[in-house]
Tab-separated table of C-alpha atoms in Angstrom:
chain	number	residue	atom	x	y	z
A	340	MET	CA	21.643	-2.219	-20.762
A	341	THR	CA	22.808	0.821	-18.795
A	342	GLU	CA	22.473	1.072	-15.022
A	343	LYS	CA	19.792	3.738	-15.384
A	344	SER	CA	17.809	1.565	-17.797
A	345	ARG	CA	18.015	-1.379	-15.431
A	346	ILE	CA	16.763	0.728	-12.513
A	347	VAL	CA	13.879	2.257	-14.485
A	348	ASN	CA	12.852	-1.144	-15.880
A	349	GLN	CA	12.712	-2.535	-12.349
A	350	TRP	CA	10.619	0.427	-11.225
A	351	CYS	CA	8.223	-0.246	-14.097
A	352	VAL	CA	7.816	-3.856	-12.947
A	353	TYR	CA	6.949	-2.685	-9.422
A	354	PHE	CA	4.616	-0.022	-10.807
A	355	GLU	CA	2.715	-2.522	-12.938
A	356	LYS	CA	2.373	-4.838	-9.953
A	357	GLY	CA	0.838	-2.023	-7.908
A	358	ARG	CA	-1.388	-0.913	-10.784
A	359	ASP	CA	-2.680	-4.483	-11.219
A	360	PHE	CA	-3.492	-4.749	-7.518
A	361	ASP	CA	-5.206	-1.356	-7.836
A	362	SER	CA	-7.293	-2.516	-10.825
A	363	TRP	CA	-8.299	-5.722	-9.013
A	364	GLY	CA	-9.492	-3.852	-5.937
A	365	GLN	CA	-6.699	-5.144	-3.662
A	366	LEU	CA	-6.289	-1.776	-2.001
A	367	VAL	CA	-3.814	-2.547	0.790
A	368	GLU	CA	-1.515	-4.490	-1.539
A	369	ALA	CA	-1.635	-1.712	-4.140
A	370	ALA	CA	-0.991	0.980	-1.533
A	371	ASP	CA	1.988	-0.973	-0.234
A	372	GLU	CA	3.510	-1.374	-3.704
A	373	TYR	CA	3.019	2.310	-4.546
A	374	SER	CA	4.497	3.470	-1.240
A	375	SER	CA	7.522	1.161	-1.506
A	376	LEU	CA	8.178	2.300	-5.064
A	377	ALA	CA	7.900	5.960	-4.045
A	378	ARG	CA	10.512	5.446	-1.349
A	379	ASP	CA	12.868	3.652	-3.720
A	380	ILE	CA	12.561	6.374	-6.352
A	381	GLY	CA	13.071	8.971	-3.619
A	382	LYS	CA	16.474	7.547	-2.717
A	383	TYR	CA	17.729	8.436	-6.200
A	384	CYS	CA	16.365	11.982	-5.843
A	385	ALA	CA	18.551	12.775	-2.857
A	386	ALA	CA	21.184	15.463	-3.086
A	387	GLY	CA	24.516	13.874	-3.910
A	388	ASN	CA	23.067	10.952	-5.862
A	389	ASN	CA	24.089	11.578	-9.460
A	390	THR	CA	22.684	8.463	-11.136
A	391	PHE	CA	20.012	10.621	-12.784
A	392	GLY	CA	20.170	14.163	-14.099
A	393	ALA	CA	18.485	17.183	-12.509
A	394	ASP	CA	15.568	17.226	-14.984
A	395	GLN	CA	14.981	13.513	-14.454
A	396	LYS	CA	15.053	14.003	-10.680
A	397	LYS	CA	12.326	16.621	-10.939
A	398	LEU	CA	10.114	14.149	-12.783
A	399	MET	CA	11.044	11.354	-10.377
A	400	LEU	CA	10.136	13.453	-7.366
A	401	LYS	CA	6.739	14.254	-8.886
A	402	ILE	CA	6.206	10.578	-9.656
A	403	SER	CA	7.015	9.597	-6.074
A	404	VAL	CA	4.654	12.263	-4.694
A	405	CYS	CA	1.840	10.938	-6.906
A	406	LEU	CA	2.508	7.358	-5.853
A	407	GLU	CA	2.341	8.312	-2.181
A	408	LYS	CA	-0.853	10.276	-2.748
A	409	ARG	CA	-2.466	7.330	-4.544
A	410	SER	CA	-1.396	5.055	-1.699
A	411	LYS	CA	-3.062	7.339	0.843
A	412	THR	CA	-6.162	7.704	-1.353
A	413	LEU	CA	-6.619	3.929	-1.424
A	414	LEU	CA	-6.397	3.652	2.359
A	415	SER	CA	-8.379	6.744	3.296
A	416	THR	CA	-11.984	6.444	4.460
A	417	GLN	CA	-12.736	10.089	3.644
A	418	ALA	CA	-12.699	11.858	0.296
A	419	LYS	CA	-10.073	14.581	-0.176
A	420	GLU	CA	-9.645	17.307	-2.764
A	421	ASP	CA	-6.172	16.169	-3.826
A	422	GLU	CA	-7.056	12.504	-4.384
A	423	ILE	CA	-5.389	10.706	-7.279
A	424	SER	CA	-7.489	8.259	-9.295
A	425	LEU	CA	-6.455	5.021	-10.964
A	426	ASP	CA	-6.624	6.781	-14.344
A	427	ASP	CA	-4.324	9.491	-12.981
A	428	ILE	CA	-1.770	6.987	-11.730
A	429	LYS	CA	-1.787	5.229	-15.119
A	430	LYS	CA	-0.750	8.546	-16.684
A	431	VAL	CA	2.063	8.827	-14.136
A	432	GLY	CA	3.172	5.354	-15.261
A	433	ASP	CA	3.596	6.676	-18.795
A	434	VAL	CA	6.066	9.276	-17.498
A	435	LEU	CA	7.969	6.614	-15.573
A	436	ARG	CA	8.281	4.356	-18.635
A	437	ASN	CA	9.659	7.251	-20.681
A	438	LEU	CA	12.005	8.552	-18.008
A	439	ASN	CA	15.206	7.551	-19.839
A	440	ASP	CA	14.001	8.477	-23.323
A	441	GLY	CA	12.850	11.870	-22.121
A	442	TRP	CA	9.418	13.267	-21.309
A	443	SER	CA	8.780	16.325	-23.463
A	444	GLY	CA	5.209	17.163	-22.514
A	445	PRO	CA	3.814	18.667	-19.301
A	446	PHE	CA	3.499	16.405	-16.282
A	447	PRO	CA	0.006	14.834	-16.554
A	448	ILE	CA	-0.948	15.432	-12.894
A	449	ARG	CA	-0.822	18.761	-11.097
A	450	VAL	CA	1.965	18.477	-8.511
A	451	GLU	CA	3.925	21.203	-6.742
A	452	GLU	CA	7.288	21.909	-8.341
A	453	PRO	CA	9.997	20.155	-6.283
A	454	LYS	CA	12.544	22.366	-4.579
A	455	THR	CA	16.225	21.962	-5.207
A	456	SER	CA	18.836	21.335	-2.547
A	457	GLY	CA	22.547	21.504	-3.338
A	458	PRO	CA	23.617	19.701	-6.505
A	459	GLY	CA	20.464	17.596	-6.707
A	460	ILE	CA	16.898	17.447	-5.555
A	461	ALA	CA	15.946	17.080	-1.909
A	462	GLY	CA	14.556	13.583	-2.078
A	463	TYR	CA	11.244	12.174	-0.987
A	464	GLY	CA	11.119	9.237	1.402
A	465	GLU	CA	13.711	7.612	3.594
A	466	GLU	CA	17.228	9.019	3.935
A	467	ASN	CA	16.559	12.308	2.197
A	468	GLY	CA	16.553	15.990	2.821
A	469	SER	CA	14.876	19.008	4.317
A	470	GLU	CA	11.890	19.054	1.960
A	471	PHE	CA	10.843	15.653	3.252
A	472	VAL	CA	11.374	16.691	6.865
A	473	THR	CA	9.199	19.788	6.601
A	474	SER	CA	6.428	18.330	4.437
A	475	ALA	CA	6.086	14.642	5.246
A	476	ALA	CA	7.479	13.987	8.686
A	477	GLU	CA	6.174	17.160	10.302
A	478	GLY	CA	2.577	15.985	10.049
A	479	GLY	CA	3.453	12.307	9.763
A	480	SER	CA	1.719	9.768	7.565
A	481	LEU	CA	-0.465	8.008	10.122
A	482	LEU	CA	-3.387	6.168	8.570
A	483	PRO	CA	-7.014	6.248	9.755
A	484	ARG	CA	-8.927	3.639	11.714
A	485	ILE	CA	-9.734	0.533	9.685
A	486	PRO	CA	-13.427	-0.304	9.062
A	487	TYR	CA	-15.235	-2.377	11.672
A	488	GLU	CA	-15.556	-6.098	10.935
A	489	GLU	CA	-17.677	-8.254	13.174
A	490	GLY	CA	-15.618	-10.856	14.997
A	491	PHE	CA	-12.307	-9.059	14.381
A	492	HIS	CA	-10.306	-6.686	16.558
A	493	ARG	CA	-8.430	-3.471	15.797
A	494	PHE	CA	-4.831	-3.338	16.916
A	495	VAL	CA	-3.560	0.069	18.032
A	496	VAL	CA	-0.004	0.817	19.129
A	497	ARG	CA	0.478	3.983	21.147
A	498	ILE	CA	4.064	5.188	20.948
A	499	ASP	CA	4.682	6.818	24.300
A	500	ARG	CA	8.367	7.738	24.470
A	501	ILE	CA	11.890	6.627	23.659
A	502	GLY	CA	14.850	6.735	26.006
A	503	LEU	CA	18.243	7.838	24.660
A	504	LYS	CA	21.352	9.112	26.420
A	505	ASP	CA	21.757	12.074	24.035
A	506	THR	CA	18.218	13.288	23.334
A	507	HIS	CA	19.432	16.885	22.926
A	508	VAL	CA	21.223	16.149	19.629
A	509	TYR	CA	18.203	14.901	17.671
A	510	LEU	CA	16.461	17.399	15.400
A	511	ASN	CA	12.884	16.780	14.232
A	512	PRO	CA	12.745	13.145	15.400
A	513	PHE	CA	9.967	10.771	14.364
A	514	ILE	CA	9.353	7.025	14.252
A	515	THR	CA	8.537	4.880	11.227
A	516	VAL	CA	6.310	1.906	12.057
A	517	SER	CA	6.425	-1.114	9.711
A	518	VAL	CA	4.503	-4.384	9.966
A	519	LYS	CA	6.498	-7.243	8.408
A	520	ASP	CA	5.724	-10.922	7.868
A	521	ALA	CA	8.155	-13.782	8.538
A	522	ASN	CA	9.853	-13.068	5.173
A	523	SER	CA	10.284	-9.357	5.958
A	524	VAL	CA	7.586	-8.348	3.457
A	525	ASN	CA	5.284	-5.474	4.393
A	526	VAL	CA	1.922	-6.690	5.674
A	527	THR	CA	0.573	-3.124	5.764
A	528	PRO	CA	2.003	0.191	4.498
A	529	PRO	CA	4.664	1.807	6.709
A	530	GLN	CA	3.531	4.824	8.742
A	531	ASP	CA	5.496	7.797	10.071
A	532	THR	CA	4.558	9.530	13.305
A	533	PRO	CA	4.544	13.317	13.340
A	534	MET	CA	7.796	14.892	14.503
A	535	SER	CA	8.209	15.489	18.220
A	536	ASN	CA	10.655	17.788	19.963
A	537	ARG	CA	9.058	17.244	23.383
A	538	LYS	CA	12.086	16.170	25.388
A	539	ASP	CA	12.220	15.337	29.077
A	540	GLY	CA	15.667	14.410	30.337
A	541	LYS	CA	16.690	11.186	28.641
A	542	TYR	CA	13.314	10.768	26.930
A	543	ILE	CA	11.680	12.051	23.751
A	544	ASN	CA	7.901	11.969	24.231
A	545	PHE	CA	5.597	11.110	21.329
A	546	GLY	CA	2.125	10.062	22.483
A	547	PHE	CA	0.826	9.059	19.032
A	548	ASP	CA	-1.557	6.204	18.229
A	549	VAL	CA	-0.657	4.042	15.225
A	550	GLU	CA	-3.617	2.117	13.793
A	551	ILE	CA	-2.347	-1.185	12.425
A	552	GLN	CA	-4.088	-1.545	9.072
A	553	LYS	CA	-5.230	-5.151	9.491
A	554	PRO	CA	-7.216	-6.762	12.323
A	555	ILE	CA	-4.967	-8.629	14.718
A	556	GLU	CA	-6.599	-11.930	13.678
A	557	LYS	CA	-5.583	-11.360	10.043
A	558	LEU	CA	-1.890	-10.790	10.694
A	559	PRO	CA	0.068	-13.737	9.239
A	560	ARG	CA	2.052	-16.044	11.470
A	561	GLY	CA	5.504	-14.673	12.192
A	562	THR	CA	4.464	-11.020	11.920
A	563	ALA	CA	6.610	-8.443	13.714
A	564	ILE	CA	6.199	-4.694	14.183
A	565	PHE	CA	9.315	-2.563	13.639
A	566	PHE	CA	9.934	0.909	15.033
A	567	GLU	CA	12.710	2.972	13.409
A	568	PHE	CA	13.784	6.120	15.251
A	569	LYS	CA	14.752	8.748	12.671
A	570	HIS	CA	16.000	12.324	12.827
A	571	TYR	CA	17.197	15.112	10.554
A	572	LYS	CA	20.909	15.860	10.034
A	573	PRO	CA	21.147	19.440	8.730
A	574	LYS	CA	24.850	19.269	7.823
A	575	LYS	CA	24.251	16.373	5.434
A	576	ASP	CA	20.637	17.374	4.632
A	577	ILE	CA	19.378	13.830	5.196
A	578	VAL	CA	16.976	11.927	7.394
A	579	SER	CA	18.946	9.276	9.247
A	580	THR	CA	17.896	6.180	11.187
A	581	ARG	CA	19.505	6.211	14.649
A	582	CYS	CA	18.239	2.879	15.987
A	583	PHE	CA	15.307	0.478	15.813
A	584	ALA	CA	13.168	-1.807	17.939
A	585	PHE	CA	10.672	-4.532	17.177
A	586	MET	CA	7.950	-6.662	18.723
A	587	GLU	CA	7.225	-10.241	17.692
A	588	GLN	CA	3.754	-11.717	17.458
A	589	ASP	CA	3.749	-13.428	20.840
A	590	GLU	CA	4.268	-9.989	22.419
A	591	PHE	CA	1.076	-8.522	20.919
A	592	LYS	CA	-0.772	-8.297	24.239
A	593	PRO	CA	-2.767	-5.370	25.673
A	594	GLY	CA	-0.937	-3.057	28.025
A	595	PRO	CA	2.359	-1.156	28.310
A	596	ALA	CA	5.623	-2.620	27.023
A	597	CYS	CA	9.312	-1.682	27.016
A	598	ILE	CA	11.251	-2.707	23.915
A	599	GLU	CA	15.012	-2.949	23.581
A	600	LEU	CA	16.788	-0.677	21.102
A	601	TYR	CA	19.143	-2.087	18.475
A	602	GLN	CA	21.921	-0.573	16.383
A	603	LYS	CA	21.243	0.402	12.786
A	604	PRO	CA	20.904	-0.630	9.999
A	605	THR	CA	17.416	-1.988	10.548
A	606	ASP	CA	17.441	-5.778	10.223
A	607	PHE	CA	13.922	-6.734	9.165
A	608	HIS	CA	15.048	-10.376	9.000
A	609	ARG	CA	15.831	-10.320	12.748
A	610	LYS	CA	19.085	-12.224	12.221
A	611	ARG	CA	21.934	-9.919	13.289
A	612	LEU	CA	20.912	-7.867	16.281
A	613	ASN	CA	23.217	-5.681	18.357
A	614	LEU	CA	21.918	-3.710	21.313
A	615	LEU	CA	22.300	0.046	20.997
A	616	THR	CA	23.460	0.385	24.587
A	617	GLN	CA	23.751	-1.576	27.801
A	618	LYS	CA	22.020	1.244	29.656
A	619	PRO	CA	18.359	0.641	30.641
A	620	LEU	CA	16.884	2.823	27.892
A	621	TYR	CA	13.981	1.541	25.818
A	622	LEU	CA	11.128	2.358	23.483
A	623	HIS	CA	7.952	2.576	25.575
A	624	VAL	CA	4.665	1.667	23.889
A	625	THR	CA	1.122	0.757	24.935
A	626	LEU	CA	-0.817	-1.874	23.006
A	627	ASN	CA	-4.602	-1.807	22.666
A	628	ILE	CA	-6.797	-4.510	21.125
A	629	LEU	CA	-10.266	-3.098	20.441
A	630	ASP	CA	-13.510	-4.543	19.082
A	631	ASP	CA	-15.218	-1.277	18.037
């Protein structure tokens, strides 16, 4: 089996897992699987990654866009014109399964033609290029308020600002928020804040509310919330993670909090942690636990 075949086969396994969750009505689990798969496919669409050919990358980018749209459709409380149905996503799965053999027909879902960047395609998702920065991160991917459930409380994290010694060097910065269980598995889909270039001395100000997509009472034991500070590097045409921070479950208390910043790469297992700097610079957030 070739490397490409192995990769595509693994993607098909993840796709079928998400599709099954989707068919069973497990919306959060399906959305998480679709979003994770979209990000993984997106890594192979990045300029400079030559595992797949240019024509395959165009299909892959469309597949990843559809997966992200289906993920957002499942979690949205309001109908949108560009929603993707379960039947639509099944058709996208047919393209994925035939990626190596070649897909001769038109793409089954109407998706904007991906733009090229350098020798490959500007990828979609983490660690990719300018197309992602201008389309996804600019408006963010924050999810709406979860439905009210009697006896349960919404958990909202307001990202206030981040302190860094060299704020002037970061272009189009944003923060990815991930909720992970004790085994580093996503409890809810990751969310990106909109970009912010509002800088004040050693701080980049955000001021965005992130609605955690499960009531605080339903978060499994050992849950942690991760915050990855990301920015665009025009010379390499990639989105790069600069540093990260996290909060553990015993810190989920209403009010403001200052969180230490750690060196990349992001360690979701919380095993090998190295402070970014000894200077008193932190991620500043405000936690709200609401019953409405």
